[in-house]
Amino acid sequence: MKMAFLRNTWYVAARAQHVTREFLVRDILSEPVLMYRKENGEAVAIGNRCPHRFAPLSMGKLVGDAVECGYHGLQFDCSGACVLNPHGDGKIPRNAAVKTYPIVERYGFIWIWMGSPEKADPSLIPEFSHLADPKFTSVGDEMIQEANYELVVDNLMDLSHAMFLHADYQKTDMFLTAKHDVEQIGNSLHSRRVVPGTKPPPSFKSSLEDPDQPVDYWLNVRWDAPGLCVLDIGVVSAGRPQEEGIRRYGTHLVTPETEYRTRYYYASSRNYRLNDKKADEELQKWQEVGFHQQDKPMIEAVQNMMGEATDLLSMKPILLSVDGASIRARRILNQMVAAEQEEKQLAP
Ligand code: FES
Ligand SMILES: [Fe+2]
C-alpha cells in the first residue's frame, strides 16, 4: 500500500529569496504549486494547473497581482478565483478557480500548508530561531534527492552513518558506543548523545585553539514531523560546561516533491568564527562533500535497491541499536497520517 503524505502540517516550499516577481514552480506532495510575489512583496502560492485545458499557469504571465494563462488568457487572482474570461460574453464559468495554499514567510523560508486551510496555524511551525540570530553565522543551500523523503529523514535521525560515510569529516573515537537516549515530547523527538573525552571531529579541528586536546563532543537532534530536523553539535574542553564550547546548529528541512523525489534544504549555523569567509568556505565544502557527494548517492542507491517500495519497514530490514530514533520517528509519522486519514473518512 502506498503511504499517504501528512497534509495538515507546514512544509518548506522554497527559500524566501527564490520567490520573486518571476514565477517559481515546485512539486510538493505531487501537486504542482506556483509561487510569486504580489506587487506589495507578499508571497503567494496557487495551483499551477489552469482549469481550462490544464496548461501550466507558469507559462503565462503576471498582470498586476493576477496570473494570466498563456494558452487562452483566463486570469486568476491570488485567491485562486478566475477574474477575467476574454472570450465570448466574458462570463466566468462556475468552478473556474485554482487552488490556493496558506503560506508563511519565516526564518528565510516560505512555509506552505498542504492540508485544510482552516487548520493552517502559523504557531505550529517549529522554532528555528538560530537562523535569524546575530550570534550565529549561517551557510546553507538546497538539493534534490531522488528518493522517498523518509529515507532522507532516516539518514538524519541515524547519525552513526557519519562515522563511516563521512569518516573523513566527522569521525570520532567512541561515538558508536557512547550513551544515547531518545525522548518523545508531544509529537517531537529529541535524541541526545555525548561522547566524553574524545578527539575532536575533523570538521571542528580548524576552529579549536588546541586540536589535540580531548573534548566532550555532543550531538543532539530534534525532529518534528514529517521531516524538520535541527542538529545541535558541539565540542568543549573535556569536563567543562557546554556553554564554554563551540557549537553548530544544523537545520535540515525535508519536503517530499513526489514519493520518489525529495527537496532537501540545509543550513549550518555556527556561534564561532562569525562572519569569517574562510569558516563559511570550510562548512560549504563539508556540505558539498558530505551531503551532495556522500549522502545523496548512498540514499539514492538505497531507494534504487528498494525499487518501487517507499515503506522501508514493509521490507523487513534488520534493525540495529542505531535505528531507535528513526523507527520512532516513522512510527509517530505513521500515527499522524493514520489519524488524518481517519478524520478525512469521518468528515461529512
Ligand atoms: S488552458 Fe488556460 S486558458 Fe486555456
Ligand atoms: Fe550524512
Short mmCIF file of C-alpha atoms and ligand atoms in Angstrom, two decimals:
data_model
loop_
_atom_site.label_atom_id
_atom_site.label_comp_id
_atom_site.label_asym_id
_atom_site.label_seq_id
_atom_site.Cartn_x
_atom_site.Cartn_y
_atom_site.Cartn_z
CA MET A 1 0.00 0.00 0.00
CA LYS A 2 1.18 3.50 -0.76
CA MET A 3 1.95 5.75 2.18
CA ALA A 4 -0.21 8.86 2.20
CA PHE A 5 1.54 12.15 2.85
CA LEU A 6 0.86 14.11 6.02
CA ARG A 7 -1.13 17.12 4.79
CA ASN A 8 -2.07 19.18 7.84
CA THR A 9 1.44 20.36 8.53
CA TRP A 10 3.90 23.01 7.35
CA TYR A 11 6.41 22.16 4.64
CA VAL A 12 9.15 24.35 3.27
CA ALA A 13 8.05 25.35 -0.24
CA ALA A 14 11.09 27.44 -1.17
CA ARG A 15 13.84 29.63 0.15
CA ALA A 16 12.32 33.09 0.51
CA GLN A 17 14.85 34.77 -1.78
CA HIS A 18 13.79 32.47 -4.64
CA VAL A 19 10.21 33.74 -4.61
CA THR A 20 10.13 36.93 -6.67
CA ARG A 21 8.02 38.56 -9.38
CA GLU A 22 9.21 35.74 -11.65
CA PHE A 23 7.20 32.51 -11.36
CA LEU A 24 8.68 29.70 -9.30
CA VAL A 25 7.20 26.22 -9.76
CA ARG A 26 7.62 23.37 -7.32
CA ASP A 27 6.06 19.95 -6.98
CA ILE A 28 5.02 19.50 -3.36
CA LEU A 29 3.35 16.24 -2.29
CA SER A 30 2.94 15.55 -6.03
CA GLU A 31 0.92 18.77 -6.55
CA PRO A 32 2.17 21.45 -8.94
CA VAL A 33 2.48 24.71 -7.00
CA LEU A 34 3.14 28.14 -8.49
CA MET A 35 4.70 30.85 -6.34
CA TYR A 36 5.34 34.54 -6.90
CA ARG A 37 5.20 37.83 -5.04
CA LYS A 38 2.46 40.41 -5.24
CA GLU A 39 3.39 43.98 -6.08
CA ASN A 40 3.43 44.73 -2.35
CA GLY A 41 6.04 41.98 -1.81
CA GLU A 42 3.75 39.42 -0.21
CA ALA A 43 4.35 35.84 -1.37
CA VAL A 44 1.53 33.82 -2.94
CA ALA A 45 1.16 30.08 -3.70
CA ILE A 46 -1.53 28.77 -6.04
CA GLY A 47 -2.06 25.60 -8.07
CA ASN A 48 -0.09 25.71 -11.32
CA ARG A 49 -2.72 23.95 -13.45
CA CYS A 50 -5.20 26.02 -15.43
CA PRO A 51 -8.70 24.51 -15.03
CA HIS A 52 -9.44 25.07 -18.75
CA ARG A 53 -7.02 22.86 -20.69
CA PHE A 54 -4.63 22.25 -17.84
CA ALA A 55 -1.85 24.45 -19.17
CA PRO A 56 0.80 25.26 -16.56
CA LEU A 57 -0.01 28.79 -15.44
CA SER A 58 3.73 29.33 -15.11
CA MET A 59 3.80 29.54 -18.93
CA GLY A 60 1.64 32.65 -18.67
CA LYS A 61 2.43 35.99 -17.07
CA LEU A 62 1.64 38.28 -14.18
CA VAL A 63 -0.83 41.11 -14.78
CA GLY A 64 -0.53 43.15 -11.61
CA ASP A 65 -1.13 40.56 -8.88
CA ALA A 66 -3.18 38.24 -11.14
CA VAL A 67 -1.89 35.39 -13.29
CA GLU A 68 -2.86 35.26 -16.95
CA CYS A 69 -2.83 31.80 -18.52
CA GLY A 70 -0.53 31.76 -21.54
CA TYR A 71 -2.83 29.48 -23.54
CA HIS A 72 -6.23 31.24 -23.78
CA GLY A 73 -5.86 34.17 -21.42
CA LEU A 74 -8.04 33.34 -18.41
CA GLN A 75 -6.89 35.40 -15.42
CA PHE A 76 -6.77 34.25 -11.80
CA ASP A 77 -6.27 36.40 -8.74
CA CYS A 78 -4.27 35.46 -5.62
CA SER A 79 -7.34 33.87 -4.05
CA GLY A 80 -7.39 31.45 -7.00
CA ALA A 81 -10.64 32.88 -8.41
CA CYS A 82 -10.96 33.41 -12.16
CA VAL A 83 -11.40 37.16 -12.59
CA LEU A 84 -11.26 37.53 -16.36
CA ASN A 85 -12.51 35.48 -19.29
CA PRO A 86 -11.58 37.29 -22.51
CA HIS A 87 -13.83 35.03 -24.65
CA GLY A 88 -17.47 35.31 -25.79
CA ASP A 89 -19.66 37.20 -23.35
CA GLY A 90 -16.89 37.11 -20.75
CA LYS A 91 -18.97 35.08 -18.32
CA ILE A 92 -16.80 33.32 -15.78
CA PRO A 93 -17.60 29.60 -15.80
CA ARG A 94 -18.55 28.08 -12.48
CA ASN A 95 -15.64 26.11 -10.97
CA ALA A 96 -13.14 28.26 -12.85
CA ALA A 97 -10.72 28.51 -9.98
CA VAL A 98 -7.33 27.23 -8.96
CA LYS A 99 -6.33 26.03 -5.54
CA THR A 100 -4.57 28.41 -3.17
CA TYR A 101 -2.33 27.44 -0.31
CA PRO A 102 -1.79 29.18 3.04
CA ILE A 103 1.82 30.29 3.31
CA VAL A 104 4.02 31.95 5.91
CA GLU A 105 7.41 33.56 5.41
CA ARG A 106 9.69 32.76 8.35
CA TYR A 107 13.38 32.04 9.04
CA GLY A 108 14.22 32.80 5.39
CA PHE A 109 11.83 30.16 4.03
CA ILE A 110 8.35 30.11 2.52
CA TRP A 111 6.31 27.58 4.52
CA ILE A 112 3.27 26.03 2.86
CA TRP A 113 0.25 24.25 4.32
CA MET A 114 -0.94 21.44 2.04
CA GLY A 115 -3.96 20.39 4.13
CA SER A 116 -7.25 22.00 5.18
CA PRO A 117 -6.66 25.78 5.02
CA GLU A 118 -8.71 26.46 8.16
CA LYS A 119 -6.24 24.38 10.17
CA ALA A 120 -3.19 26.34 8.99
CA ASP A 121 -1.90 27.75 12.28
CA PRO A 122 1.48 29.52 11.88
CA SER A 123 2.34 28.80 15.52
CA LEU A 124 2.73 25.13 14.51
CA ILE A 125 5.94 25.92 12.61
CA PRO A 126 8.73 24.55 14.81
CA GLU A 127 11.29 27.03 16.09
CA PHE A 128 14.47 27.62 14.08
CA SER A 129 15.38 31.00 15.57
CA HIS A 130 19.15 30.39 15.26
CA LEU A 131 18.68 31.10 11.53
CA ALA A 132 17.84 34.71 12.34
CA ASP A 133 20.06 35.11 15.42
CA PRO A 134 23.00 37.54 15.03
CA LYS A 135 25.01 35.38 17.45
CA PHE A 136 25.22 32.79 14.67
CA THR A 137 26.53 32.83 11.11
CA SER A 138 24.66 30.53 8.72
CA VAL A 139 25.54 28.98 5.38
CA GLY A 140 23.19 26.72 3.50
CA ASP A 141 21.64 25.64 0.25
CA GLU A 142 19.20 23.06 -1.09
CA MET A 143 19.33 19.92 -3.19
CA ILE A 144 17.23 17.20 -4.77
CA GLN A 145 17.45 13.60 -3.63
CA GLU A 146 15.87 11.06 -5.96
CA ALA A 147 14.49 9.04 -3.06
CA ASN A 148 11.49 8.86 -0.75
CA TYR A 149 11.64 11.59 1.88
CA GLU A 150 11.55 9.13 4.78
CA LEU A 151 14.91 7.72 3.67
CA VAL A 152 16.31 11.25 3.80
CA VAL A 153 14.90 11.71 7.31
CA ASP A 154 16.24 8.33 8.46
CA ASN A 155 19.69 9.48 7.44
CA LEU A 156 19.40 12.49 9.78
CA MET A 157 18.00 10.51 12.66
CA ASP A 158 20.76 7.94 12.46
CA LEU A 159 23.97 9.90 12.74
CA SER A 160 26.09 6.81 13.24
CA HIS A 161 26.38 6.74 9.45
CA ALA A 162 28.69 9.75 9.76
CA MET A 163 31.39 7.52 11.27
CA PHE A 164 31.53 5.53 8.03
CA LEU A 165 30.07 7.51 5.14
CA HIS A 166 31.57 10.82 6.38
CA ALA A 167 34.59 9.40 8.23
CA ASP A 168 36.89 12.00 6.61
CA TYR A 169 34.96 14.91 8.22
CA GLN A 170 33.15 13.56 11.24
CA LYS A 171 34.87 10.51 12.68
CA THR A 172 35.44 10.47 16.42
CA ASP A 173 36.52 7.70 18.74
CA MET A 174 33.90 6.03 20.91
CA PHE A 175 30.95 7.60 19.08
CA LEU A 176 29.30 4.28 18.33
CA THR A 177 29.35 3.13 21.93
CA ALA A 178 28.51 6.49 23.55
CA LYS A 179 25.34 6.73 25.62
CA HIS A 180 22.42 7.77 23.51
CA ASP A 181 18.86 8.48 24.55
CA VAL A 182 15.68 9.37 22.71
CA GLU A 183 12.76 11.19 24.24
CA GLN A 184 9.37 12.00 22.76
CA ILE A 185 7.86 15.36 23.73
CA GLY A 186 4.44 15.79 22.13
CA ASN A 187 5.00 14.77 18.52
CA SER A 188 8.66 15.86 18.61
CA LEU A 189 11.57 13.52 19.14
CA HIS A 190 14.74 14.55 20.93
CA SER A 191 17.77 12.35 20.59
CA ARG A 192 20.85 13.16 22.69
CA ARG A 193 24.35 11.81 22.62
CA VAL A 194 27.55 12.88 24.39
CA VAL A 195 30.96 11.40 23.67
CA PRO A 196 33.12 12.32 26.67
CA GLY A 197 36.87 12.95 26.47
CA THR A 198 37.36 12.19 22.78
CA LYS A 199 39.38 13.60 19.88
CA PRO A 200 37.52 16.50 18.22
CA PRO A 201 35.92 15.51 14.90
CA PRO A 202 37.92 16.80 11.89
CA SER A 203 35.22 19.36 10.98
CA PHE A 204 35.86 21.23 14.27
CA LYS A 205 39.66 20.99 14.35
CA SER A 206 40.46 24.17 12.42
CA SER A 207 38.28 26.17 14.85
CA LEU A 208 39.96 24.97 18.06
CA GLU A 209 42.97 26.57 19.71
CA ASP A 210 44.48 23.20 20.53
CA PRO A 211 43.01 20.48 18.30
CA ASP A 212 44.93 17.77 20.16
CA GLN A 213 43.25 18.46 23.47
CA PRO A 214 40.46 15.97 24.36
CA VAL A 215 36.93 17.32 24.15
CA ASP A 216 33.43 16.35 25.12
CA TYR A 217 31.53 16.08 21.86
CA TRP A 218 27.74 16.33 21.84
CA LEU A 219 25.29 15.64 19.14
CA ASN A 220 21.59 16.25 19.74
CA VAL A 221 18.76 16.06 17.24
CA ARG A 222 15.23 17.43 17.38
CA TRP A 223 12.78 16.03 14.88
CA ASP A 224 9.31 17.31 14.03
CA ALA A 225 7.06 15.56 11.57
CA PRO A 226 7.38 14.92 8.82
CA GLY A 227 10.98 15.95 8.18
CA LEU A 228 12.05 19.05 10.12
CA CYS A 229 15.30 18.44 12.00
CA VAL A 230 17.76 20.53 13.97
CA LEU A 231 21.09 19.06 14.92
CA ASP A 232 22.92 20.68 17.81
CA ILE A 233 26.56 19.64 17.53
CA GLY A 234 29.44 20.97 19.58
CA VAL A 235 32.69 20.41 21.38
CA VAL A 236 34.06 21.73 24.66
CA SER A 237 37.26 21.01 26.59
CA ALA A 238 36.68 17.71 28.34
CA GLY A 239 34.80 18.13 31.59
CA ARG A 240 33.78 21.78 31.01
CA PRO A 241 30.16 23.02 30.66
CA GLN A 242 28.77 23.03 27.10
CA GLU A 243 28.22 26.83 27.20
CA GLU A 244 32.01 27.27 27.11
CA GLY A 245 32.31 25.28 23.92
CA ILE A 246 31.63 25.99 20.27
CA ARG A 247 28.52 24.70 18.55
CA ARG A 248 26.77 24.46 15.25
CA TYR A 249 23.08 24.08 14.62
CA GLY A 250 22.38 22.06 11.50
CA THR A 251 18.96 22.82 10.04
CA HIS A 252 17.64 20.07 7.77
CA LEU A 253 14.22 20.56 6.22
CA VAL A 254 12.85 17.81 4.04
CA THR A 255 9.95 18.34 1.61
CA PRO A 256 8.55 15.49 -0.50
CA GLU A 257 8.20 16.61 -4.13
CA THR A 258 6.79 13.21 -5.06
CA GLU A 259 7.02 9.80 -3.46
CA TYR A 260 10.39 9.30 -5.09
CA ARG A 261 11.84 12.80 -5.14
CA THR A 262 12.71 14.96 -2.16
CA ARG A 263 13.84 18.56 -1.88
CA TYR A 264 16.23 18.96 0.96
CA TYR A 265 17.07 22.38 2.46
CA TYR A 266 20.04 22.60 4.77
CA ALA A 267 21.93 25.23 6.73
CA SER A 268 24.75 25.23 9.20
CA SER A 269 24.71 28.00 11.86
CA ARG A 270 27.82 28.41 13.99
CA ASN A 271 28.44 30.52 17.10
CA TYR A 272 32.18 30.84 16.44
CA ARG A 273 34.28 32.48 13.70
CA LEU A 274 31.29 34.74 12.99
CA ASN A 275 31.30 36.41 9.56
CA ASP A 276 34.55 34.61 8.73
CA LYS A 277 34.60 33.81 5.00
CA LYS A 278 37.15 31.06 5.46
CA ALA A 279 34.90 29.33 8.02
CA ASP A 280 31.97 29.71 5.57
CA GLU A 281 34.03 28.04 2.88
CA GLU A 282 35.07 25.17 5.15
CA LEU A 283 31.43 24.45 6.04
CA GLN A 284 30.27 24.81 2.45
CA LYS A 285 32.95 22.33 1.45
CA TRP A 286 31.67 19.88 4.08
CA GLN A 287 28.08 20.35 2.84
CA GLU A 288 29.17 19.76 -0.75
CA VAL A 289 31.18 16.65 0.09
CA GLY A 290 29.01 15.29 2.92
CA PHE A 291 25.54 15.95 1.57
CA HIS A 292 26.00 16.02 -2.19
CA GLN A 293 28.85 13.57 -2.76
CA GLN A 294 28.35 11.15 0.13
CA ASP A 295 24.74 11.16 1.44
CA LYS A 296 22.96 11.70 -1.86
CA PRO A 297 24.47 8.81 -3.85
CA MET A 298 24.01 6.45 -0.89
CA ILE A 299 20.37 7.39 -0.23
CA GLU A 300 19.51 7.27 -3.93
CA ALA A 301 21.20 3.86 -4.23
CA VAL A 302 19.16 2.60 -1.26
CA GLN A 303 15.95 3.77 -2.96
CA ASN A 304 17.11 2.06 -6.10
CA MET A 305 17.62 -1.19 -4.18
CA MET A 306 14.13 -0.81 -2.70
CA GLY A 307 12.65 -0.49 -6.20
CA GLU A 308 9.17 0.98 -6.08
CA ALA A 309 8.77 0.44 -2.35
CA THR A 310 8.68 3.53 -0.18
CA ASP A 311 7.92 2.00 3.21
CA LEU A 312 11.21 0.64 4.48
CA LEU A 313 9.62 -1.31 7.32
CA SER A 314 7.39 -3.25 4.93
CA MET A 315 10.61 -4.74 3.55
CA LYS A 316 11.54 -6.15 6.95
CA PRO A 317 15.04 -4.68 7.34
CA ILE A 318 17.20 -5.98 10.16
CA LEU A 319 17.29 -3.42 12.95
CA LEU A 320 20.31 -2.22 14.93
CA SER A 321 20.55 -0.13 18.08
CA VAL A 322 21.24 2.92 15.88
CA ASP A 323 17.78 2.65 14.33
CA GLY A 324 15.87 3.54 17.51
CA ALA A 325 15.28 7.21 16.73
CA SER A 326 14.46 6.77 13.05
CA ILE A 327 12.00 3.96 13.77
CA ARG A 328 10.27 6.06 16.42
CA ALA A 329 10.03 8.99 14.01
CA ARG A 330 8.48 6.71 11.39
CA ARG A 331 6.03 5.39 13.96
CA ILE A 332 4.92 8.87 15.07
CA LEU A 333 4.55 9.97 11.46
CA ASN A 334 2.52 6.85 10.60
CA GLN A 335 0.19 7.55 13.52
CA MET A 336 -0.26 11.16 12.46
CA VAL A 337 -1.00 10.16 8.87
CA ALA A 338 -3.43 7.45 10.01
CA ALA A 339 -5.26 9.91 12.29
CA GLU A 340 -5.53 12.38 9.44
CA GLN A 341 -6.86 9.74 7.05
CA GLU A 342 -9.42 8.60 9.59
CA GLU A 343 -10.59 12.16 10.18
CA LYS A 344 -10.95 12.59 6.43
CA GLN A 345 -13.13 9.49 6.18
CA LEU A 346 -15.31 10.68 9.04
CA ALA A 347 -15.72 14.13 7.53
CA PRO A 348 -19.26 14.75 6.22
S1 FES B 1 -5.58 26.42 -20.74
FE1 FES B 1 -5.62 28.19 -19.56
S2 FES B 1 -6.99 29.49 -20.54
FE2 FES B 1 -7.00 27.69 -21.73
FE FE B 2 25.08 12.26 6.25
#
